PDB file of C-alpha atoms in Angstrom:
ATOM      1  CA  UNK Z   1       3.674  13.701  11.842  1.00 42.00           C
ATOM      2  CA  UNK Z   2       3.760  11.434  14.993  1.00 43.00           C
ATOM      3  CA  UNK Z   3       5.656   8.168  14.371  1.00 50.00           C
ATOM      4  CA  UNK Z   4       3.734   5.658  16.377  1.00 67.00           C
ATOM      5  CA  UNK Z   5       0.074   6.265  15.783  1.00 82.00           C
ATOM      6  CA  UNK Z   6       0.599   6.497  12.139  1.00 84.00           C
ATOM      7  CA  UNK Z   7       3.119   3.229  11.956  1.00 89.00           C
ATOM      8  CA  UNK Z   8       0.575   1.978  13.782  1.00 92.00           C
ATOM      9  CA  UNK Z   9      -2.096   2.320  11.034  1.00 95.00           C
ATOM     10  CA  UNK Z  10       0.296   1.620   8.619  1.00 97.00           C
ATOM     11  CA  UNK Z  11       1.031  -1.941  10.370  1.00 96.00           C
ATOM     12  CA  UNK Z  12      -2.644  -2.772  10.798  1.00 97.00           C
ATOM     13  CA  UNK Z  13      -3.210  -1.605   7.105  1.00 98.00           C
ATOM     14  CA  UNK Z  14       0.006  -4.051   5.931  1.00 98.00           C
ATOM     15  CA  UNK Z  15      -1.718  -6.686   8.149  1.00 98.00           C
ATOM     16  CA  UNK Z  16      -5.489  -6.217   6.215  1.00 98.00           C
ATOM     17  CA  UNK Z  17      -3.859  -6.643   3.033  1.00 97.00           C
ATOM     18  CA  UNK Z  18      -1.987  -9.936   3.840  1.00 98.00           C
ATOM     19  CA  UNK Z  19      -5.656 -11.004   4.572  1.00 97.00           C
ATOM     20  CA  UNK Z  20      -6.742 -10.439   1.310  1.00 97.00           C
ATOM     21  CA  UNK Z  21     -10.000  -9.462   2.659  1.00 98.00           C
ATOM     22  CA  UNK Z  22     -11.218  -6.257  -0.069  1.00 98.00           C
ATOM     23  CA  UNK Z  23     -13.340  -5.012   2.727  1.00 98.00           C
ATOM     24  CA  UNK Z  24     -10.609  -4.351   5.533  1.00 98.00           C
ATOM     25  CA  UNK Z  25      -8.273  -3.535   2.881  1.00 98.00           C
ATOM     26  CA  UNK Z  26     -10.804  -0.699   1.502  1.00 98.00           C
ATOM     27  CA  UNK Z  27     -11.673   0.762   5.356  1.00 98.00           C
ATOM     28  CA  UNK Z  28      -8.240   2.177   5.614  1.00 98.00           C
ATOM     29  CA  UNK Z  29      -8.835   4.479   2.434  1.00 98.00           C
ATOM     30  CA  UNK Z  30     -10.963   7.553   2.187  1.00 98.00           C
ATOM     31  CA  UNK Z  31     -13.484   7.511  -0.050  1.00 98.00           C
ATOM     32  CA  UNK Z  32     -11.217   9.594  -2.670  1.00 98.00           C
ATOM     33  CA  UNK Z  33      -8.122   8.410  -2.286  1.00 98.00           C
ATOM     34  CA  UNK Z  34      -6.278   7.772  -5.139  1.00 98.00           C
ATOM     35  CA  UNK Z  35      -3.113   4.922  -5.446  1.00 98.00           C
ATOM     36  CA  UNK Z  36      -0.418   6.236  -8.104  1.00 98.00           C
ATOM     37  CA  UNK Z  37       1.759   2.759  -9.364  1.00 95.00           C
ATOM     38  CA  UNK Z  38       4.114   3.933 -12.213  1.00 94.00           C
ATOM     39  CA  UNK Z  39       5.746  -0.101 -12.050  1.00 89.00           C
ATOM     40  CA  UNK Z  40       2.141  -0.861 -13.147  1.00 89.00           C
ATOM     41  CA  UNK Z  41       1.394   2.648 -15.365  1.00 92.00           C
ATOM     42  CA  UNK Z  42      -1.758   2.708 -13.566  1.00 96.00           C
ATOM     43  CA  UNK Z  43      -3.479   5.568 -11.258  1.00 98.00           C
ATOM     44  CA  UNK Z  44      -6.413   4.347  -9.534  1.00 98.00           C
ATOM     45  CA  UNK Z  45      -9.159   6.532  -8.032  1.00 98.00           C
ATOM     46  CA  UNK Z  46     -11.449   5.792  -5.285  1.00 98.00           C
ATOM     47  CA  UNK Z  47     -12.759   2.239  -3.580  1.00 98.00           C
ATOM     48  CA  UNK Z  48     -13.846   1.217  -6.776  1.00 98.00           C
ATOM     49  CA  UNK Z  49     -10.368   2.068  -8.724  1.00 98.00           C
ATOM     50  CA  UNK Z  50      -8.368   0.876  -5.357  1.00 98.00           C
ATOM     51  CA  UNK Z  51     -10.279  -2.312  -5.141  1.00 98.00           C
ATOM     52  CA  UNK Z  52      -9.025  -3.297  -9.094  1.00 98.00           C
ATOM     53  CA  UNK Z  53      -5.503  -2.956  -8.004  1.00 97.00           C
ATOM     54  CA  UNK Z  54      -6.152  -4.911  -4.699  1.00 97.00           C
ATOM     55  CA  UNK Z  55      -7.870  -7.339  -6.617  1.00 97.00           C
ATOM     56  CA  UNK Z  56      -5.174  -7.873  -9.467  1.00 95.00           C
ATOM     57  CA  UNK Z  57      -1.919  -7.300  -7.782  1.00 93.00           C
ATOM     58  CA  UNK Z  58      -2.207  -8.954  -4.270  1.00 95.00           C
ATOM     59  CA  UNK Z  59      -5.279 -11.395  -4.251  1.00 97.00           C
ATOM     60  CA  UNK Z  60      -4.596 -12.287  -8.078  1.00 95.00           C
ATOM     61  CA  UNK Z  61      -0.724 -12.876  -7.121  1.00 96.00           C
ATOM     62  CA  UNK Z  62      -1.328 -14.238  -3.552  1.00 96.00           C
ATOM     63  CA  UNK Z  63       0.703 -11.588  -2.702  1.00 96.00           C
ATOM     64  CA  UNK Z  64       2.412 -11.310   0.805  1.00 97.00           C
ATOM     65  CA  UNK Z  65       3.321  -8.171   1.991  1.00 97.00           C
ATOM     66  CA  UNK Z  66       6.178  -7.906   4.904  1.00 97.00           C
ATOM     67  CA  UNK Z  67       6.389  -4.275   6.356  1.00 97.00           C
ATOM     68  CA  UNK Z  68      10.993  -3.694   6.550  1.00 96.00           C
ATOM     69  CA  UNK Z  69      10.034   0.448   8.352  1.00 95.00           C
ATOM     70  CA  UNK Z  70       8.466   3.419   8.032  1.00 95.00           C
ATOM     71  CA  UNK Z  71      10.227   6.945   7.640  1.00 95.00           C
ATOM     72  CA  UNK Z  72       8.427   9.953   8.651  1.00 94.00           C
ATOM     73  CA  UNK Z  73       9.191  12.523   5.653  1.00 95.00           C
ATOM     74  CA  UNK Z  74       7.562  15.842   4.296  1.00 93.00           C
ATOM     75  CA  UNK Z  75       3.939  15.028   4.822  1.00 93.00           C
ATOM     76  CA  UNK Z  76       3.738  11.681   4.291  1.00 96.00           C
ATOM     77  CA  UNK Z  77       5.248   8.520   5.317  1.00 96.00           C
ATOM     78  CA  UNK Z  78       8.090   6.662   3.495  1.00 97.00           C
ATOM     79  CA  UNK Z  79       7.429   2.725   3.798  1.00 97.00           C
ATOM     80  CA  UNK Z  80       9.547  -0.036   2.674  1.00 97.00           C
ATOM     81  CA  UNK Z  81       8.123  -3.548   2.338  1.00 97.00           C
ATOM     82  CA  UNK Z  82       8.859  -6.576   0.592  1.00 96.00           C
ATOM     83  CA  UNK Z  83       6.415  -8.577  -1.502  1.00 95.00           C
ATOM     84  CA  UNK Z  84       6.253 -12.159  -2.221  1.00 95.00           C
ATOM     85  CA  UNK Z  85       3.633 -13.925  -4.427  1.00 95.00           C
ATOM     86  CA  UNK Z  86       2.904 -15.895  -7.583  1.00 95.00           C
ATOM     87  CA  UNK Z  87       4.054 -13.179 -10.172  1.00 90.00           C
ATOM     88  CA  UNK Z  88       7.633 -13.559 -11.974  1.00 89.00           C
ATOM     89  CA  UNK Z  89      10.098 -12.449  -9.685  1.00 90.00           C
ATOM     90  CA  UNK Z  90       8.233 -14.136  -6.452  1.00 93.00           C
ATOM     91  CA  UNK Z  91      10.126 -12.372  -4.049  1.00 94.00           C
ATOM     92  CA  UNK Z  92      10.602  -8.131  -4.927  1.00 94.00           C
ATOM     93  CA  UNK Z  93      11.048  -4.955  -2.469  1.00 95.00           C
ATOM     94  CA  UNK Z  94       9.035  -1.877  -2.758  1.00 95.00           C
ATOM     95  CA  UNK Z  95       7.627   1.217  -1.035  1.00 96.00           C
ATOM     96  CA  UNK Z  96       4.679   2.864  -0.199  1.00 97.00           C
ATOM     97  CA  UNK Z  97       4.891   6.890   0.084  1.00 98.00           C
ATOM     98  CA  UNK Z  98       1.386   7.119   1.994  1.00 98.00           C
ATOM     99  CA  UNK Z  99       0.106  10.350   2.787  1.00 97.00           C
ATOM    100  CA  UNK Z 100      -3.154  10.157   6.074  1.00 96.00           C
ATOM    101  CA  UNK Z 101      -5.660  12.300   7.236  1.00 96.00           C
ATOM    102  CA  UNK Z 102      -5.637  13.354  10.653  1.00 93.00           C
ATOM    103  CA  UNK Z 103      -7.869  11.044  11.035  1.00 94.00           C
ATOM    104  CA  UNK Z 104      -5.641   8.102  10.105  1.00 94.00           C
ATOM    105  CA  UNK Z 105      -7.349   7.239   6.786  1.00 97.00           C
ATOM    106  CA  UNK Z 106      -4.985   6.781   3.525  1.00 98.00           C
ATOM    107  CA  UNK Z 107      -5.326   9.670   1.344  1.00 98.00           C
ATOM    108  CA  UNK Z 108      -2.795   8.994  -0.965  1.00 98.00           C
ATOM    109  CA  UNK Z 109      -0.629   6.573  -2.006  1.00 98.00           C
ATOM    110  CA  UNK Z 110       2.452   6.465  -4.652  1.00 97.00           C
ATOM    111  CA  UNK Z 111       3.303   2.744  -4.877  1.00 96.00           C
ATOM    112  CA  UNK Z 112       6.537   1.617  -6.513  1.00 91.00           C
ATOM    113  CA  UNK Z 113       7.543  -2.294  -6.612  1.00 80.00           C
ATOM    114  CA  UNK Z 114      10.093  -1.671  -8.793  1.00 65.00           C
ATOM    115  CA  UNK Z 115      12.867  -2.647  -6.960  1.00 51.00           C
TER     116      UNK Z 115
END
């Protein structure tokens, strides 16, 4: 998996969600993607399922999101960010294991802000 073009997309994609704009947010996924959270116990399918957790966990929260790096691993990329917001803890670390398509779009995603 080549490092730049995909932390490139990964960048631009961490950059559309600080917009909170569903829209841009949405255009990075495939149309059957699906976003695994186990911190939230939640597996959401598709733009419509995607667009719940966008619209709960970062526009309801006015949640930041600062990309720390991205790891190329076994098929996917390993990406550590750190979150701040309205919610509890206001300040919390996470990653994103994000699996693209060759044609950059976000297949999958296991999400854990757990940390």
């Amino acid at each position: 998996m080549p490092g730049t073009e995909h932390d490139t997309t990964i960048a631009e994609w961490i950059a559309a969600t600080n917009t909170h704009d569903s829209a841009a947010y949405l255009a990075f996924f495939t149309d059957d993607a699906v976003l695994d959270d186990p911190s939230v116990g939640e597996i959401f399918e598709g733009h419509a399922g995607i667009n719940e957790y966008f619209q709960s966990y970062f526009i309801g929260y006015g949640t930041q999101t600062r990309l720390l790096s991205t790891e190329p691993r076994d098929g996917y990329l390993h990406v550590a960010v750190e979150f701040t917001g309205t919610f509890p803890e206001r300040r919390v670390g996470g990653i994103f294991d994000v699996t693209l398509t060759a044609e950059n779009k976000i297949a999958h995603v296991r999400a854990d802000l757990r940390r």
